[in-house]
Coordinates of C-alpha atoms in Angstrom, one line a residue:
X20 CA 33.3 -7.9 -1.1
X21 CA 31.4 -5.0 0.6
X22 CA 29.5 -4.2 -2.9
X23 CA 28.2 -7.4 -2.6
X24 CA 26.8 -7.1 0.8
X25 CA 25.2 -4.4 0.6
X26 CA 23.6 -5.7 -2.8
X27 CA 22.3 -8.7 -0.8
X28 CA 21.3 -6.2 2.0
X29 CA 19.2 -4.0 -0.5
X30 CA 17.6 -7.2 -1.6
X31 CA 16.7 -8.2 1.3
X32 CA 15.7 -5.0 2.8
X33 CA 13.4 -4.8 -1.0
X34 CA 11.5 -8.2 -0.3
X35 CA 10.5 -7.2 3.4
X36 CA 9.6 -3.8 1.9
X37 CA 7.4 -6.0 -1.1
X38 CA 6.2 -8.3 2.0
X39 CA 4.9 -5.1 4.4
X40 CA 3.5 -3.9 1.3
X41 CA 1.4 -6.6 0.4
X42 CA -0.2 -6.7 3.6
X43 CA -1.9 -4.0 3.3
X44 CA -1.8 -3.0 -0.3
X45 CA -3.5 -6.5 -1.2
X46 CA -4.9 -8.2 1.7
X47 CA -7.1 -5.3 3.0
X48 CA -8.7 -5.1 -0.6
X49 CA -9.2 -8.7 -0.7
X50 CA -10.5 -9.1 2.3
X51 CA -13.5 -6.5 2.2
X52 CA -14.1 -7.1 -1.4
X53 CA -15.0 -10.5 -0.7
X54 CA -17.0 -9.3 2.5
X55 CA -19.3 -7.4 0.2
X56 CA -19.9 -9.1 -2.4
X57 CA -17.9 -7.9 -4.8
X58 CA -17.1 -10.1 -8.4
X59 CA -13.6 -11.2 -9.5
X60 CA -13.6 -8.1 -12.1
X61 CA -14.7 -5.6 -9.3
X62 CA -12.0 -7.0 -7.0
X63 CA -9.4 -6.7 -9.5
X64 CA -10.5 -3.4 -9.8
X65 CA -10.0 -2.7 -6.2
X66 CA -7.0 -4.0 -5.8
X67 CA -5.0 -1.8 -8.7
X68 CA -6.9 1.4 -7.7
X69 CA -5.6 0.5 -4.1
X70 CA -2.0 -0.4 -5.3
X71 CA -2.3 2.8 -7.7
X72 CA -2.9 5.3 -4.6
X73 CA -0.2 3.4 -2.4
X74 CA 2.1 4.1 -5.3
X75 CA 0.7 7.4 -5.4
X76 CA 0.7 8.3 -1.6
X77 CA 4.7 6.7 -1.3
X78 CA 5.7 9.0 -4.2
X79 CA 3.9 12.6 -2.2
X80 CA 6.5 11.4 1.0
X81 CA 9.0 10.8 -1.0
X82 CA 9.2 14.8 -1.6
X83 CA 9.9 17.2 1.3
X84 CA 8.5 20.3 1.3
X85 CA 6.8 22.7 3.9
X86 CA 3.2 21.2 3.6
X87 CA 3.8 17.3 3.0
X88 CA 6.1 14.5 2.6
X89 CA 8.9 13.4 4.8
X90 CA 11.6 12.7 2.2
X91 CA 12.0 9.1 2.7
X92 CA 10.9 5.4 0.7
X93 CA 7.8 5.0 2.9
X94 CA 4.9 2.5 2.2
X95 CA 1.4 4.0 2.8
X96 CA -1.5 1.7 2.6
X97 CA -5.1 0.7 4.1
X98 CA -4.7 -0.4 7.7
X99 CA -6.4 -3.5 9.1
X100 CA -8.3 -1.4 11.4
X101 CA -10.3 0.2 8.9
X102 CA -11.3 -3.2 7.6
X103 CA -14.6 -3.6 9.9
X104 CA -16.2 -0.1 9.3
X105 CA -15.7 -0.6 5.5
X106 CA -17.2 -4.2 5.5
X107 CA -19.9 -2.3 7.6
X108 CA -20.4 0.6 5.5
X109 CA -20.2 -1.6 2.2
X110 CA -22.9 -4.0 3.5
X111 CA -25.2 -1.5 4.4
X112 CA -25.0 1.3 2.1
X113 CA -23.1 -0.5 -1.0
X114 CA -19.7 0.1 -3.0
X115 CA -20.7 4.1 -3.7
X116 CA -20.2 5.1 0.1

């Protein structure tokens, strides 16, 4: 009985991990892709770089050592207040900067 609680518990505890996730690994990319202009192809591009370097980022904590990581399943992703400079900066001086 207790092996299937904690198999519900890790399923459970994977979709809200999946859900926080998407928030910012998919939302933020959306959101200021469409704010600058940018076509489907380029936004699909943005979105797997961006879901590339969360992956990427999560797998440096995941190791613990003197100079990074913390040694524990975190998500890192783009946070919604970065949204408005990057809209800003996009606008004004394109995808490059």
């Amino acid at each position: 009985m207790k092996e299937q609680h904690n198999a519900f518990q890790l399923m459970m505890l994977g979709l809200q991990h999946m859900l926080a996730m998407y928030a910012g690994a998919i939302l933020v990319p959306l959101i200021v892709g469409a704010a600058i202009g940018l076509n489907a192809g380029q936004l699909t591009y943005l979105i797997a770089i961006d879901l590339f370097m969360c992956g990427a980022a999560t797998l440096l904590q995941l190791w613990r050592n003197r100079y990074f990581g913390i040694g524990l399943p975190v998500v890192l992703g783009c946070t919604f207040t970065a949204v408005g400079p990057m809209i800003s900066i996009g606008s004004t001086y394109g995808v490059p900067a």
